mmCIF file of C-alpha atoms and ligand atoms in Angstrom:
data_model
loop_
_atom_site.group_PDB
_atom_site.id
_atom_site.type_symbol
_atom_site.label_atom_id
_atom_site.label_comp_id
_atom_site.label_asym_id
_atom_site.label_seq_id
_atom_site.Cartn_x
_atom_site.Cartn_y
_atom_site.Cartn_z
ATOM 1 C CA MET A 22 50.873 -23.645 -55.479
ATOM 2 C CA LYS A 23 53.225 -26.668 -54.908
ATOM 3 C CA THR A 24 51.159 -29.895 -54.603
ATOM 4 C CA ILE A 25 51.849 -31.980 -51.491
ATOM 5 C CA LYS A 26 52.519 -35.728 -52.104
ATOM 6 C CA PRO A 27 49.773 -38.016 -50.576
ATOM 7 C CA ILE A 28 52.080 -39.521 -47.871
ATOM 8 C CA ALA A 29 53.222 -36.079 -46.816
ATOM 9 C CA ARG A 30 49.603 -34.965 -46.739
ATOM 10 C CA GLN A 31 48.874 -38.006 -44.490
ATOM 11 C CA VAL A 32 51.715 -37.059 -42.074
ATOM 12 C CA LEU A 33 50.549 -33.442 -41.998
ATOM 13 C CA ALA A 34 46.954 -34.559 -41.320
ATOM 14 C CA THR A 35 48.149 -36.814 -38.453
ATOM 15 C CA THR A 36 50.303 -34.046 -37.016
ATOM 16 C CA ALA A 37 47.407 -31.644 -37.254
ATOM 17 C CA THR A 38 45.230 -34.151 -35.369
ATOM 18 C CA ILE A 39 47.908 -34.584 -32.662
ATOM 19 C CA VAL A 40 48.365 -30.806 -32.283
ATOM 20 C CA ALA A 41 44.619 -30.338 -32.088
ATOM 21 C CA ALA A 42 44.395 -33.103 -29.465
ATOM 22 C CA ILE A 43 47.264 -31.602 -27.413
ATOM 23 C CA GLY A 44 45.708 -28.194 -27.821
ATOM 24 C CA ALA A 45 42.369 -29.521 -26.727
ATOM 25 C CA SER A 46 43.883 -31.429 -23.784
ATOM 26 C CA VAL A 47 45.781 -28.296 -22.680
ATOM 27 C CA ILE A 48 42.620 -26.239 -23.093
ATOM 28 C CA THR A 49 40.449 -28.813 -21.285
ATOM 29 C CA ALA A 50 43.160 -29.161 -18.582
ATOM 30 C CA THR A 51 43.023 -25.443 -17.754
ATOM 31 C CA PRO A 52 39.208 -25.090 -17.598
ATOM 32 C CA ALA A 53 38.934 -28.461 -15.821
ATOM 33 C CA PHE A 54 41.510 -27.297 -13.234
ATOM 34 C CA ALA A 55 39.914 -23.884 -12.998
ATOM 35 C CA GLN A 56 36.435 -25.461 -12.872
ATOM 36 C CA SER A 57 37.469 -27.772 -10.038
ATOM 37 C CA TYR A 58 38.967 -24.861 -8.022
ATOM 38 C CA PRO A 59 37.995 -24.218 -5.283
ATOM 39 C CA SER A 60 36.936 -27.684 -4.243
ATOM 40 C CA LYS A 61 37.192 -26.940 -0.466
ATOM 41 C CA PRO A 62 37.114 -23.865 1.855
ATOM 42 C CA ILE A 63 39.801 -21.210 1.353
ATOM 43 C CA THR A 64 41.708 -19.576 4.231
ATOM 44 C CA TRP A 65 42.491 -15.859 4.282
ATOM 45 C CA ILE A 66 45.120 -14.973 6.905
ATOM 46 C CA VAL A 67 44.386 -11.659 8.670
ATOM 47 C CA PRO A 68 47.552 -10.840 10.650
ATOM 48 C CA PHE A 69 45.717 -8.896 13.370
ATOM 49 C CA ALA A 70 43.291 -9.737 16.173
ATOM 50 C CA ALA A 71 39.608 -9.961 15.222
ATOM 51 C CA GLY A 72 37.550 -6.780 15.470
ATOM 52 C CA GLY A 73 39.966 -4.366 13.794
ATOM 53 C CA PRO A 74 39.548 -2.621 10.420
ATOM 54 C CA THR A 75 41.583 -5.149 8.419
ATOM 55 C CA ASP A 76 39.576 -8.005 9.917
ATOM 56 C CA ALA A 77 36.255 -6.203 9.365
ATOM 57 C CA LEU A 78 36.975 -5.250 5.745
ATOM 58 C CA ALA A 79 38.333 -8.727 4.960
ATOM 59 C CA ARG A 80 35.209 -10.400 6.367
ATOM 60 C CA ASN A 81 32.946 -8.067 4.383
ATOM 61 C CA ILE A 82 34.728 -8.881 1.125
ATOM 62 C CA ALA A 83 35.304 -12.574 1.897
ATOM 63 C CA GLU A 84 31.563 -13.114 2.407
ATOM 64 C CA ARG A 85 30.780 -11.731 -1.072
ATOM 65 C CA VAL A 86 33.702 -13.411 -2.884
ATOM 66 C CA SER A 87 32.862 -16.780 -1.284
ATOM 67 C CA ARG A 88 29.373 -16.546 -2.794
ATOM 68 C CA GLU A 89 30.934 -15.997 -6.227
ATOM 69 C CA VAL A 90 33.402 -18.914 -6.031
ATOM 70 C CA GLY A 91 31.001 -21.279 -4.264
ATOM 71 C CA GLN A 92 33.242 -22.135 -1.323
ATOM 72 C CA SER A 93 33.492 -20.559 2.137
ATOM 73 C CA ILE A 94 36.426 -18.293 2.926
ATOM 74 C CA ILE A 95 37.656 -18.801 6.479
ATOM 75 C CA ILE A 96 39.382 -15.872 8.245
ATOM 76 C CA ASP A 97 42.450 -17.016 10.218
ATOM 77 C CA ASN A 98 43.472 -14.234 12.650
ATOM 78 C CA SER A 99 47.228 -14.656 13.168
ATOM 79 C CA PRO A 100 48.389 -11.500 14.972
ATOM 80 C CA GLY A 101 51.860 -10.347 16.025
ATOM 81 C CA ALA A 102 54.654 -7.905 15.206
ATOM 82 C CA GLY A 103 52.553 -5.442 13.239
ATOM 83 C CA GLY A 104 51.234 -8.108 10.849
ATOM 84 C CA THR A 105 54.604 -9.663 9.944
ATOM 85 C CA VAL A 106 53.876 -12.899 11.868
ATOM 86 C CA GLY A 107 50.806 -13.601 9.742
ATOM 87 C CA ALA A 108 52.560 -12.508 6.552
ATOM 88 C CA THR A 109 55.389 -14.959 7.260
ATOM 89 C CA LYS A 110 52.867 -17.746 7.843
ATOM 90 C CA ALA A 111 51.212 -16.961 4.490
ATOM 91 C CA ALA A 112 54.519 -16.798 2.611
ATOM 92 C CA ARG A 113 55.324 -20.311 3.870
ATOM 93 C CA ALA A 114 51.877 -21.774 3.115
ATOM 94 C CA ALA A 115 51.271 -24.283 0.292
ATOM 95 C CA ALA A 116 50.906 -22.495 -3.073
ATOM 96 C CA ASP A 117 47.697 -24.425 -3.859
ATOM 97 C CA GLY A 118 45.152 -21.603 -3.805
ATOM 98 C CA TYR A 119 43.701 -22.553 -0.412
ATOM 99 C CA THR A 120 45.712 -20.098 1.722
ATOM 100 C CA MET A 121 45.983 -16.393 0.941
ATOM 101 C CA LEU A 122 47.102 -13.308 2.859
ATOM 102 C CA VAL A 123 45.064 -10.192 3.535
ATOM 103 C CA GLY A 124 47.957 -7.780 3.052
ATOM 104 C CA HIS A 125 48.191 -4.058 3.694
ATOM 105 C CA MET A 126 50.404 -0.978 3.563
ATOM 106 C CA GLY A 127 52.260 -1.871 6.793
ATOM 107 C CA TYR A 128 53.605 -5.426 6.428
ATOM 108 C CA MET A 129 53.389 -5.514 2.600
ATOM 109 C CA GLY A 130 54.689 -1.987 1.972
ATOM 110 C CA ALA A 131 56.632 -0.423 4.827
ATOM 111 C CA ALA A 132 57.984 -3.562 6.588
ATOM 112 C CA PRO A 133 61.114 -4.072 4.426
ATOM 113 C CA ALA A 134 62.185 -0.513 5.350
ATOM 114 C CA LEU A 135 61.435 -0.982 9.052
ATOM 115 C CA TYR A 136 62.567 -4.527 9.891
ATOM 116 C CA LYS A 137 66.218 -5.396 9.247
ATOM 117 C CA LYS A 138 65.443 -9.123 9.620
ATOM 118 C CA LEU A 139 62.166 -9.644 7.719
ATOM 119 C CA SER A 140 61.460 -13.338 7.015
ATOM 120 C CA TYR A 141 59.651 -12.706 3.720
ATOM 121 C CA ASP A 142 59.803 -10.388 0.726
ATOM 122 C CA PRO A 143 56.433 -8.739 -0.136
ATOM 123 C CA VAL A 144 57.296 -8.846 -3.852
ATOM 124 C CA LYS A 145 59.369 -12.031 -4.339
ATOM 125 C CA ASP A 146 57.424 -14.371 -1.983
ATOM 126 C CA PHE A 147 53.889 -13.513 -3.062
ATOM 127 C CA ALA A 148 51.653 -13.379 -6.129
ATOM 128 C CA PRO A 149 49.181 -10.461 -6.021
ATOM 129 C CA VAL A 150 45.558 -11.498 -6.552
ATOM 130 C CA PHE A 151 43.495 -8.310 -6.165
ATOM 131 C CA ARG A 152 43.421 -4.976 -4.306
ATOM 132 C CA PHE A 153 40.726 -3.867 -1.848
ATOM 133 C CA PRO A 154 39.480 -0.258 -1.722
ATOM 134 C CA ASP A 155 41.425 2.062 0.654
ATOM 135 C CA THR A 156 40.443 3.263 4.104
ATOM 136 C CA PRO A 157 41.355 6.710 5.453
ATOM 137 C CA MET A 158 42.058 7.022 9.186
ATOM 138 C CA VAL A 159 40.660 9.088 12.026
ATOM 139 C CA LEU A 160 42.677 10.483 14.935
ATOM 140 C CA MET A 161 40.520 9.911 18.051
ATOM 141 C CA VAL A 162 41.054 10.611 21.751
ATOM 142 C CA ARG A 163 39.381 9.245 24.856
ATOM 143 C CA LYS A 164 36.293 11.233 25.858
ATOM 144 C CA GLU A 165 37.844 12.668 29.036
ATOM 145 C CA HIS A 166 41.003 13.940 27.320
ATOM 146 C CA PRO A 167 41.328 17.756 27.667
ATOM 147 C CA ALA A 168 42.174 18.264 23.961
ATOM 148 C CA LYS A 169 39.063 19.320 22.013
ATOM 149 C CA THR A 170 40.927 19.938 18.730
ATOM 150 C CA VAL A 171 43.991 18.441 17.034
ATOM 151 C CA GLY A 172 45.769 21.778 17.646
ATOM 152 C CA GLU A 173 45.152 21.421 21.382
ATOM 153 C CA LEU A 174 46.387 17.797 21.243
ATOM 154 C CA VAL A 175 49.632 18.853 19.551
ATOM 155 C CA ASP A 176 50.014 21.604 22.126
ATOM 156 C CA TYR A 177 49.468 19.053 24.939
ATOM 157 C CA GLY A 178 51.939 16.613 23.356
ATOM 158 C CA ARG A 179 54.664 19.255 22.977
ATOM 159 C CA LYS A 180 54.230 20.423 26.596
ATOM 160 C CA ASN A 181 54.068 16.864 28.026
ATOM 161 C CA PRO A 182 56.785 14.862 26.189
ATOM 162 C CA GLY A 183 56.193 11.094 26.488
ATOM 163 C CA LYS A 184 52.957 11.633 28.409
ATOM 164 C CA LEU A 185 50.608 11.279 25.401
ATOM 165 C CA PHE A 186 49.868 7.515 25.145
ATOM 166 C CA ILE A 187 48.838 6.517 21.618
ATOM 167 C CA SER A 188 47.752 2.887 21.044
ATOM 168 C CA ASN A 189 48.346 0.979 17.814
ATOM 169 C CA ALA A 190 48.176 -2.481 16.246
ATOM 170 C CA GLY A 191 51.844 -3.286 16.658
ATOM 171 C CA MET A 192 55.123 -1.856 15.433
ATOM 172 C CA GLY A 193 54.914 -1.374 11.668
ATOM 173 C CA SER A 194 51.119 -1.369 11.570
ATOM 174 C CA THR A 195 49.460 1.597 9.869
ATOM 175 C CA SER A 196 48.095 2.823 13.204
ATOM 176 C CA HIS A 197 51.708 2.826 14.418
ATOM 177 C CA LEU A 198 53.243 4.304 11.257
ATOM 178 C CA VAL A 199 50.728 7.134 10.930
ATOM 179 C CA ALA A 200 51.029 7.961 14.639
ATOM 180 C CA ALA A 201 54.838 7.992 14.386
ATOM 181 C CA LEU A 202 54.720 10.232 11.284
ATOM 182 C CA PHE A 203 52.156 12.524 12.954
ATOM 183 C CA ALA A 204 54.274 12.905 16.110
ATOM 184 C CA ALA A 205 57.511 13.444 14.175
ATOM 185 C CA SER A 206 55.902 15.999 11.825
ATOM 186 C CA ALA A 207 54.208 17.847 14.735
ATOM 187 C CA GLY A 208 57.411 17.932 16.805
ATOM 188 C CA MET A 209 56.008 15.823 19.660
ATOM 189 C CA LYS A 210 57.463 12.958 21.687
ATOM 190 C CA VAL A 211 54.580 10.516 22.317
ATOM 191 C CA SER A 212 54.456 7.033 23.886
ATOM 192 C CA LEU A 213 53.355 4.442 21.326
ATOM 193 C CA VAL A 214 51.528 1.486 22.946
ATOM 194 C CA PRO A 215 51.350 -1.693 20.754
ATOM 195 C CA TYR A 216 48.426 -4.170 20.792
ATOM 196 C CA LYS A 217 47.641 -7.302 18.753
ATOM 197 C CA GLY A 218 45.351 -5.301 16.514
ATOM 198 C CA ALA A 219 43.500 -2.022 16.194
ATOM 199 C CA GLY A 220 40.437 -3.719 17.693
ATOM 200 C CA PRO A 221 41.999 -4.181 21.158
ATOM 201 C CA ALA A 222 43.832 -0.840 20.756
ATOM 202 C CA LEU A 223 40.533 0.998 20.249
ATOM 203 C CA ILE A 224 38.889 -0.745 23.221
ATOM 204 C CA ASP A 225 41.519 0.857 25.462
ATOM 205 C CA VAL A 226 40.907 4.327 24.001
ATOM 206 C CA ILE A 227 37.196 3.864 24.755
ATOM 207 C CA GLY A 228 38.050 2.620 28.244
ATOM 208 C CA GLY A 229 40.461 5.500 28.846
ATOM 209 C CA GLN A 230 43.507 3.283 29.462
ATOM 210 C CA VAL A 231 45.322 5.174 26.659
ATOM 211 C CA ASP A 232 44.833 8.726 25.307
ATOM 212 C CA GLY A 233 44.118 8.099 21.648
ATOM 213 C CA MET A 234 44.891 6.365 18.362
ATOM 214 C CA PHE A 235 44.613 6.480 14.578
ATOM 215 C CA ASP A 236 42.071 3.936 13.344
ATOM 216 C CA GLN A 237 40.542 3.256 9.928
ATOM 217 C CA THR A 238 37.115 4.775 9.359
ATOM 218 C CA ASN A 239 35.269 1.449 8.939
ATOM 219 C CA THR A 240 35.793 0.555 12.600
ATOM 220 C CA ALA A 241 36.164 4.084 13.998
ATOM 221 C CA LEU A 242 32.860 5.500 12.696
ATOM 222 C CA PRO A 243 30.503 3.368 14.865
ATOM 223 C CA GLN A 244 32.403 4.357 18.046
ATOM 224 C CA ILE A 245 32.340 8.027 17.048
ATOM 225 C CA THR A 246 28.622 7.876 16.239
ATOM 226 C CA GLU A 247 27.989 6.407 19.687
ATOM 227 C CA ALA A 248 30.157 9.207 21.204
ATOM 228 C CA LYS A 249 32.472 6.667 22.858
ATOM 229 C CA VAL A 250 35.541 8.556 21.567
ATOM 230 C CA ARG A 251 36.238 12.080 20.270
ATOM 231 C CA PRO A 252 37.403 12.480 16.636
ATOM 232 C CA LEU A 253 39.968 15.287 16.145
ATOM 233 C CA ALA A 254 41.144 14.911 12.534
ATOM 234 C CA VAL A 255 41.094 12.628 9.482
ATOM 235 C CA THR A 256 44.142 11.608 7.447
ATOM 236 C CA SER A 257 42.490 11.868 4.005
ATOM 237 C CA ALA A 258 43.269 14.785 1.675
ATOM 238 C CA THR A 259 39.654 15.975 1.918
ATOM 239 C CA ARG A 260 37.109 15.720 4.707
ATOM 240 C CA VAL A 261 35.102 12.504 5.091
ATOM 241 C CA ALA A 262 31.380 12.936 4.276
ATOM 242 C CA GLN A 263 30.339 11.008 7.414
ATOM 243 C CA LEU A 264 32.515 13.339 9.570
ATOM 244 C CA LYS A 265 32.068 16.642 7.783
ATOM 245 C CA ASP A 266 32.821 18.717 10.926
ATOM 246 C CA VAL A 267 36.124 16.883 11.518
ATOM 247 C CA PRO A 268 39.027 18.636 9.764
ATOM 248 C CA THR A 269 41.839 16.945 7.901
ATOM 249 C CA LEU A 270 45.355 16.948 9.359
ATOM 250 C CA ALA A 271 46.387 18.765 6.175
ATOM 251 C CA GLU A 272 44.078 21.749 6.794
ATOM 252 C CA THR A 273 45.054 22.005 10.463
ATOM 253 C CA VAL A 274 48.455 21.032 11.848
ATOM 254 C CA LEU A 275 50.187 19.214 8.975
ATOM 255 C CA PRO A 276 49.771 20.896 5.565
ATOM 256 C CA GLY A 277 50.169 18.335 2.773
ATOM 257 C CA PHE A 278 49.797 15.336 5.119
ATOM 258 C CA GLU A 279 47.717 12.511 3.643
ATOM 259 C CA ALA A 280 47.477 8.819 4.517
ATOM 260 C CA ALA A 281 45.055 6.006 3.709
ATOM 261 C CA THR A 282 45.538 2.306 4.352
ATOM 262 C CA TRP A 283 45.636 0.195 1.214
ATOM 263 C CA TYR A 284 45.028 -3.585 1.228
ATOM 264 C CA GLY A 285 45.258 -6.545 -1.097
ATOM 265 C CA ILE A 286 44.885 -10.304 -1.318
ATOM 266 C CA TYR A 287 48.165 -12.138 -1.984
ATOM 267 C CA ALA A 288 48.796 -15.816 -2.697
ATOM 268 C CA PRO A 289 52.076 -17.612 -1.930
ATOM 269 C CA LYS A 290 54.468 -17.426 -4.909
ATOM 270 C CA GLY A 291 53.878 -20.342 -7.295
ATOM 271 C CA THR A 292 50.101 -20.443 -6.849
ATOM 272 C CA PRO A 293 48.667 -21.609 -10.218
ATOM 273 C CA GLN A 294 47.575 -18.764 -12.492
ATOM 274 C CA PRO A 295 44.049 -20.209 -13.054
ATOM 275 C CA VAL A 296 43.498 -19.871 -9.277
ATOM 276 C CA ILE A 297 44.559 -16.240 -9.308
ATOM 277 C CA ASP A 298 42.460 -15.554 -12.400
ATOM 278 C CA LYS A 299 39.378 -17.180 -10.864
ATOM 279 C CA MET A 300 39.659 -15.274 -7.560
ATOM 280 C CA GLN A 301 40.401 -12.002 -9.334
ATOM 281 C CA GLN A 302 37.439 -12.460 -11.672
ATOM 282 C CA ALA A 303 35.112 -13.197 -8.732
ATOM 283 C CA TYR A 304 36.271 -10.104 -6.848
ATOM 284 C CA LEU A 305 36.059 -7.777 -9.838
ATOM 285 C CA LYS A 306 32.447 -8.932 -10.268
ATOM 286 C CA VAL A 307 31.711 -8.249 -6.585
ATOM 287 C CA MET A 308 33.073 -4.731 -6.956
ATOM 288 C CA THR A 309 30.532 -4.001 -9.710
ATOM 289 C CA ASP A 310 27.713 -4.714 -7.219
ATOM 290 C CA LYS A 311 26.421 -1.206 -6.436
ATOM 291 C CA ALA A 312 24.602 -2.287 -3.264
ATOM 292 C CA PHE A 313 27.843 -3.765 -1.904
ATOM 293 C CA THR A 314 30.119 -0.852 -2.812
ATOM 294 C CA THR A 315 27.545 1.611 -1.425
ATOM 295 C CA LYS A 316 27.674 -0.299 1.879
ATOM 296 C CA LEU A 317 31.480 0.030 1.921
ATOM 297 C CA ALA A 318 31.371 3.707 0.944
ATOM 298 C CA ALA A 319 29.016 4.340 3.890
ATOM 299 C CA GLN A 320 31.993 3.364 6.081
ATOM 300 C CA ALA A 321 34.036 6.105 4.346
ATOM 301 C CA ILE A 322 35.942 3.393 2.478
ATOM 302 C CA GLN A 323 37.411 4.946 -0.686
ATOM 303 C CA MET A 324 36.480 3.083 -3.890
ATOM 304 C CA LEU A 325 39.206 2.967 -6.542
ATOM 305 C CA PRO A 326 38.932 3.006 -10.359
ATOM 306 C CA PRO A 327 38.218 -0.670 -11.365
ATOM 307 C CA GLU A 328 41.556 -1.050 -13.150
ATOM 308 C CA GLN A 329 43.341 -0.479 -9.814
ATOM 309 C CA TYR A 330 41.691 -3.551 -8.255
ATOM 310 C CA THR A 331 43.495 -6.070 -10.526
ATOM 311 C CA ALA A 332 46.379 -8.424 -9.662
ATOM 312 C CA ALA A 333 48.702 -6.557 -12.028
ATOM 313 C CA ALA A 334 47.827 -3.196 -10.485
ATOM 314 C CA LEU A 335 48.337 -4.556 -6.940
ATOM 315 C CA GLY A 336 51.718 -5.960 -7.961
ATOM 316 C CA LYS A 337 52.885 -2.592 -9.336
ATOM 317 C CA HIS A 338 51.484 -0.780 -6.276
ATOM 318 C CA THR A 339 53.288 -3.122 -3.873
ATOM 319 C CA GLU A 340 56.633 -2.561 -5.577
ATOM 320 C CA ALA A 341 56.098 1.218 -5.585
ATOM 321 C CA GLU A 342 55.103 1.236 -1.899
ATOM 322 C CA VAL A 343 58.120 -0.849 -0.810
ATOM 323 C CA ALA A 344 60.334 1.704 -2.574
ATOM 324 C CA ARG A 345 58.399 4.718 -1.190
ATOM 325 C CA TRP A 346 58.530 3.557 2.435
ATOM 326 C CA LYS A 347 62.306 3.153 2.229
ATOM 327 C CA VAL A 348 62.442 6.935 1.675
ATOM 328 C CA VAL A 349 59.682 7.825 4.193
ATOM 329 C CA ALA A 350 61.108 5.641 6.993
ATOM 330 C CA THR A 351 64.605 7.047 6.507
ATOM 331 C CA LYS A 352 63.340 10.651 6.487
ATOM 332 C CA ALA A 353 61.165 10.093 9.598
ATOM 333 C CA ASN A 354 63.900 7.968 11.182
ATOM 334 C CA ILE A 355 61.482 5.082 11.946
ATOM 335 C CA THR A 356 63.130 1.697 12.567
ATOM 336 C CA LEU A 357 61.849 -1.246 14.572
ATOM 337 C CA ASP A 358 64.571 -3.837 15.148
HETATM 338 C C1 MLT B 403 46.836 -1.472 11.394
HETATM 339 O O1 MLT B 403 46.728 -0.601 12.263
HETATM 340 O O2 MLT B 403 47.808 -1.653 10.681
HETATM 341 C C2 MLT B 403 45.709 -2.402 11.160
HETATM 342 O O3 MLT B 403 44.772 -1.831 10.384
HETATM 343 C C3 MLT B 403 45.233 -2.942 12.457
HETATM 344 C C4 MLT B 403 44.046 -3.803 12.339
HETATM 345 O O4 MLT B 403 43.448 -3.851 11.254
HETATM 346 O O5 MLT B 403 43.732 -4.417 13.361
#
């Protein structure tokens, strides 16, 4: 082996020391940064009024994740335009890890196909952090409505065009999209009534001001249990254990129909990777807590395989959904502006 002259050996040794020091400083910089984050409360923007399914699920998960990261997570309800107002606010927030978006299928999947002038891009303007479990939806009507089955409701809707008033959380929300797809597929002309969230929309079904709506199971189930509304069908491929006598749309009026709302936490593009890693790690740990996931499953929330909860998986899912909704919206002729 060629011997190295002493001076060269000296230079090499010094270089090695410098590299080690840089390496160490880079390594200490990342853990130090990651260790210091979060050093103050984090805000999660929920782009719907409080009391709806997105708000309820976000608060459930935020409470557990905040315990893991050691800082409170504050829910900022910023409703409007089917969730796109809040999504725009999040896209424009500082990319410092202290503002994130609670995204979902509507404004982070379908919106680019529905809004010609959308002020953000779900893929380019955000960094995915982690995905929540999905929630199927229940079609419910006000107690006094004559329809006792989904078949009778479709019959009523066909015979009374425009006279079936279906509330939703704003144009482009999942309660709007699923209702629009349901009406189009069942050959009905219904009147879609937008609210600032599914929470207020459901209150008016209970009060009888509107005829019905599609709402996620986590907020629908308590109202159904208390017989404040009548469930007619679920949107999942198979029946929901908590509503075993309620048929799916697929087995009744719309063979092959299936819909569930997906959600995810997104940070503004440019948010440091150690922030995303730390939040993702905290969440993945929460989702291994059996007591917690059992509580969610009791709301008919659909757990996913763990690998689908990651930032990478949410990023791929978002891209696929943006592409899928371009096809669905064209086929169902749904546009909003
Ligand atoms: C929707 O219908 O898109 C949302 O789930 C509404 C909400 O969560 O309030």
